[in-house]
PDB file of C-alpha atoms in Angstrom:
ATOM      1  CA  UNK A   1      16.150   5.444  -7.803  1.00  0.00           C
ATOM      2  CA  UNK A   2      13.599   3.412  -5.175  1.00  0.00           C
ATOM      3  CA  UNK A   3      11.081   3.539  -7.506  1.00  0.00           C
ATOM      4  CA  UNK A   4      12.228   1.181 -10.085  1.00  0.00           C
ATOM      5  CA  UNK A   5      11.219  -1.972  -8.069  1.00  0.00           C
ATOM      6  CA  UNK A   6       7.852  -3.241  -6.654  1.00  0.00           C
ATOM      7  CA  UNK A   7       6.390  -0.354  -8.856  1.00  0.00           C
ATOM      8  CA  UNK A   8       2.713  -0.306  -9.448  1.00  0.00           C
ATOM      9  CA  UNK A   9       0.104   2.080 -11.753  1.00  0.00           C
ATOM     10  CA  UNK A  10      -2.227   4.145  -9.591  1.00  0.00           C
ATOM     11  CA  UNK A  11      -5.122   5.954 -11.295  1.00  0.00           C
ATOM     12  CA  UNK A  12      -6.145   9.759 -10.309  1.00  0.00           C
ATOM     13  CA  UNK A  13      -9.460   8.673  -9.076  1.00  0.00           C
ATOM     14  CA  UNK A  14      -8.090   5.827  -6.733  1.00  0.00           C
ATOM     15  CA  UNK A  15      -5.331   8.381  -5.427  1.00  0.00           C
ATOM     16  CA  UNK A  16      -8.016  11.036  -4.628  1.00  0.00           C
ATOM     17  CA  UNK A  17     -10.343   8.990  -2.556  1.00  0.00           C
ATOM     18  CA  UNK A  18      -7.197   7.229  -0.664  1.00  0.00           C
ATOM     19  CA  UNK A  19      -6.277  10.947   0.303  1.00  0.00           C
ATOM     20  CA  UNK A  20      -9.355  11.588   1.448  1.00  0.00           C
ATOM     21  CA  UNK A  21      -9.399   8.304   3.818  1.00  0.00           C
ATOM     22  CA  UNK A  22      -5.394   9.760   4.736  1.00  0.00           C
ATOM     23  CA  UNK A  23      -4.212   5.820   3.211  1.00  0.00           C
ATOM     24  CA  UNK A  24      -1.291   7.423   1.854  1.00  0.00           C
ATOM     25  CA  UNK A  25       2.048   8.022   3.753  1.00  0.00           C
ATOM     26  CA  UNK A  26       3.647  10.504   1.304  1.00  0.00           C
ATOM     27  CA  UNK A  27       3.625  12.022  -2.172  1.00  0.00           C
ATOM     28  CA  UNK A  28       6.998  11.879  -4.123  1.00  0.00           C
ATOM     29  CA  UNK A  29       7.104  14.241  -6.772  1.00  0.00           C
ATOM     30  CA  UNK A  30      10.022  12.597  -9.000  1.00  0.00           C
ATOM     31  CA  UNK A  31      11.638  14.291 -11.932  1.00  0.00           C
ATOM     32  CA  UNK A  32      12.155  12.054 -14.790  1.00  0.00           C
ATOM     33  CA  UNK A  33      15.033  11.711 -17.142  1.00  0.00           C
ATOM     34  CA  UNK A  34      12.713  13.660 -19.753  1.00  0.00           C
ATOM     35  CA  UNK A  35      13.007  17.105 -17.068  1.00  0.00           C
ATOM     36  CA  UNK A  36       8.986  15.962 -17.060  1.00  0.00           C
ATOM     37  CA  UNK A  37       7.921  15.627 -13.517  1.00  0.00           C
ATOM     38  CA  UNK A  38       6.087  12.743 -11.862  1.00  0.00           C
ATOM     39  CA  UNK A  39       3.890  11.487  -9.159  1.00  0.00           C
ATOM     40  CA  UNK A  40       4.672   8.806  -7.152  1.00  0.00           C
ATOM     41  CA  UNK A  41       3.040   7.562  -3.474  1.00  0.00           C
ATOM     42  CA  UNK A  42       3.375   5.276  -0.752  1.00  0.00           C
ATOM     43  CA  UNK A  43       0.622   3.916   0.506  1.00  0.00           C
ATOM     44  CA  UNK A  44      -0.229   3.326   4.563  1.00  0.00           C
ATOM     45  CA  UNK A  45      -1.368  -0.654   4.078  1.00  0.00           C
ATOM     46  CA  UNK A  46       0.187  -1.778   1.154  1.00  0.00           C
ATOM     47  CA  UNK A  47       4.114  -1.868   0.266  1.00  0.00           C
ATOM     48  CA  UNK A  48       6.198  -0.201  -3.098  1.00  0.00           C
ATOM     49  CA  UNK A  49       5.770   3.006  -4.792  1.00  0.00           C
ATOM     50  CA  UNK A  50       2.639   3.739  -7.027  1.00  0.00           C
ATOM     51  CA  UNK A  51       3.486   5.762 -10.036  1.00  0.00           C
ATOM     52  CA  UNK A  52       0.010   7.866 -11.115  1.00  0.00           C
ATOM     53  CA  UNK A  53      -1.388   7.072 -14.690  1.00  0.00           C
ATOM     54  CA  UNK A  54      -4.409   8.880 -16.461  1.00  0.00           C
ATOM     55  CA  UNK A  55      -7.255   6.849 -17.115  1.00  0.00           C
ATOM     56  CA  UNK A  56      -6.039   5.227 -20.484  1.00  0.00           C
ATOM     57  CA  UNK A  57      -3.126   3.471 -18.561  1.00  0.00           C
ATOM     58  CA  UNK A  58      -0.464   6.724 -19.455  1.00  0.00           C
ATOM     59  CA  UNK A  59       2.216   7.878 -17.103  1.00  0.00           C
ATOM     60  CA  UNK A  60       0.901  11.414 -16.325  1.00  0.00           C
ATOM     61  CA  UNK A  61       3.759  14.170 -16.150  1.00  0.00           C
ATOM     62  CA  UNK A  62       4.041  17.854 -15.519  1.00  0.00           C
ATOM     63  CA  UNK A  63       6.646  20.241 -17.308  1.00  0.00           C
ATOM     64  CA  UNK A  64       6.700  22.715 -14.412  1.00  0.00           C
ATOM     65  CA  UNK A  65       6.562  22.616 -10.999  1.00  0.00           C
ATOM     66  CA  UNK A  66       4.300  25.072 -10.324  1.00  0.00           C
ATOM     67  CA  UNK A  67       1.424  23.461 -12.844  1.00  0.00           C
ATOM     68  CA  UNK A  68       2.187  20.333 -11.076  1.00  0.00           C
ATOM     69  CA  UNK A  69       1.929  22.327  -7.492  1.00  0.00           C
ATOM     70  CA  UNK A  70      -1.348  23.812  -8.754  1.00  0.00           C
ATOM     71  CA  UNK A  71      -2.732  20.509 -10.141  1.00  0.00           C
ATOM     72  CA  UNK A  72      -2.181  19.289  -6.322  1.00  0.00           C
ATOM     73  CA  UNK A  73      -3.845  21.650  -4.931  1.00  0.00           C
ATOM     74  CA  UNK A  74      -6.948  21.754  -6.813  1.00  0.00           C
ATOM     75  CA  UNK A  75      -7.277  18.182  -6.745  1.00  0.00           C
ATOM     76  CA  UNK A  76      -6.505  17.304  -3.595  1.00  0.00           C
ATOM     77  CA  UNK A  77      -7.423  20.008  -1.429  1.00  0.00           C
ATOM     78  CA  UNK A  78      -6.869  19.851   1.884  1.00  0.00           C
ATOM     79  CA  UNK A  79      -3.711  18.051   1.405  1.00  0.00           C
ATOM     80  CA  UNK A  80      -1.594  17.204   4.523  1.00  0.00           C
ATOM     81  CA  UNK A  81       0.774  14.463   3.504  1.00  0.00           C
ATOM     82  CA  UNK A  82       4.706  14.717   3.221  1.00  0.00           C
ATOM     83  CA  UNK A  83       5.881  15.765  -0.248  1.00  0.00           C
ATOM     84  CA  UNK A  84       9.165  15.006  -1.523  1.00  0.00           C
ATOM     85  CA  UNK A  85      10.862  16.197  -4.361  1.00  0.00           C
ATOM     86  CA  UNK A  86      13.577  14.460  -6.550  1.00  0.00           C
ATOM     87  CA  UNK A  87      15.443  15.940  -9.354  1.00  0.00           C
ATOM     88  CA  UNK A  88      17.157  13.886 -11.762  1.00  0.00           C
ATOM     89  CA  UNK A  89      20.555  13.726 -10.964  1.00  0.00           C
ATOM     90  CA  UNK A  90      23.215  16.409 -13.730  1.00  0.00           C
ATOM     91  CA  UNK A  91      24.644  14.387 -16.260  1.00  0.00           C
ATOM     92  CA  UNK A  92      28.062  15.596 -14.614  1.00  0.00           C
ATOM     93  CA  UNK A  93      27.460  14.660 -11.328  1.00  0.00           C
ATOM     94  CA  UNK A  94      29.757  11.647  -9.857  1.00  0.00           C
ATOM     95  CA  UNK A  95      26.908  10.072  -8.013  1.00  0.00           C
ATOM     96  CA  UNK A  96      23.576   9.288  -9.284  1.00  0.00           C
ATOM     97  CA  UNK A  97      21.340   9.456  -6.136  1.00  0.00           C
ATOM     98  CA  UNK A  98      19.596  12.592  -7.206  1.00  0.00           C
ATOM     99  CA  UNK A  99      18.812  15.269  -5.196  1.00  0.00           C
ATOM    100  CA  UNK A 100      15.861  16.074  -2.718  1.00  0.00           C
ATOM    101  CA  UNK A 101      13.952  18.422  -1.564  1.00  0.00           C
ATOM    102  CA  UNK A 102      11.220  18.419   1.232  1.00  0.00           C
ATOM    103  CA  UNK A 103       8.356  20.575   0.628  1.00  0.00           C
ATOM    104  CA  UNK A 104       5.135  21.743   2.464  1.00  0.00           C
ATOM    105  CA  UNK A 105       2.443  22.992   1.128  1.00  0.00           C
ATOM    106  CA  UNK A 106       0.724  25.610   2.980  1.00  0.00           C
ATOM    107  CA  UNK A 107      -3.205  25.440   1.942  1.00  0.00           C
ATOM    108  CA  UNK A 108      -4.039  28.494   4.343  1.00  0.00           C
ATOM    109  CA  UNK A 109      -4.958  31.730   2.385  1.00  0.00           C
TER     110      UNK A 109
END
């Protein structure tokens, strides 16, 4: 996966206020090996992937998509960035690329 390199901690609070000043290029939502669910984002003016952490330093995870969707939503708001979605590749599976998804989420109600 892309993200294993050049990988940096990104707290919730930094993440929230670079949305707001549209510094990030996309939002990857990555499943990990656990079936947990992660976020990780590119940033506009800096390079690698930031992986977000709570504020004691902890990888935070989600295990559903639709808490994960919700916790987007409500935090971020008027969100408008690409969001891509990776699912660990099946155990089975010759290749180990994974497999994505590109979603949109539609904040008009």
């Amino acid at each position: 996966m892309e993200y294993q390199n050049n990988t940096y901690n990104i707290e919730e609070a930094e993440l929230v206020e670079f949305v707001k000043t549209k510094a990030v290029r996309e939002i990857n939502i990555v499943q990990a090996p656990s079936k947990k669910y992660r976020i990780v984002t590119k940033l506009n003016w800096k390079d690698g992937a930031f992986l977000l952490v709570s504020y004691r330093k902890r990888v935070r995870e989600w295990s559903t998509l639709d808490t994960l969707i919700r916790y987007l939503r409500e935090t971020y708001k008027d969100i408008s960035i690409p969001i891509r979605l990776t699912f660990v590749p099946l155990e089975e599976a010759e290749d180990s690329t994974g497999h994505e998804i590109h979603i949109v989420i539609d904040q008009s109600d």
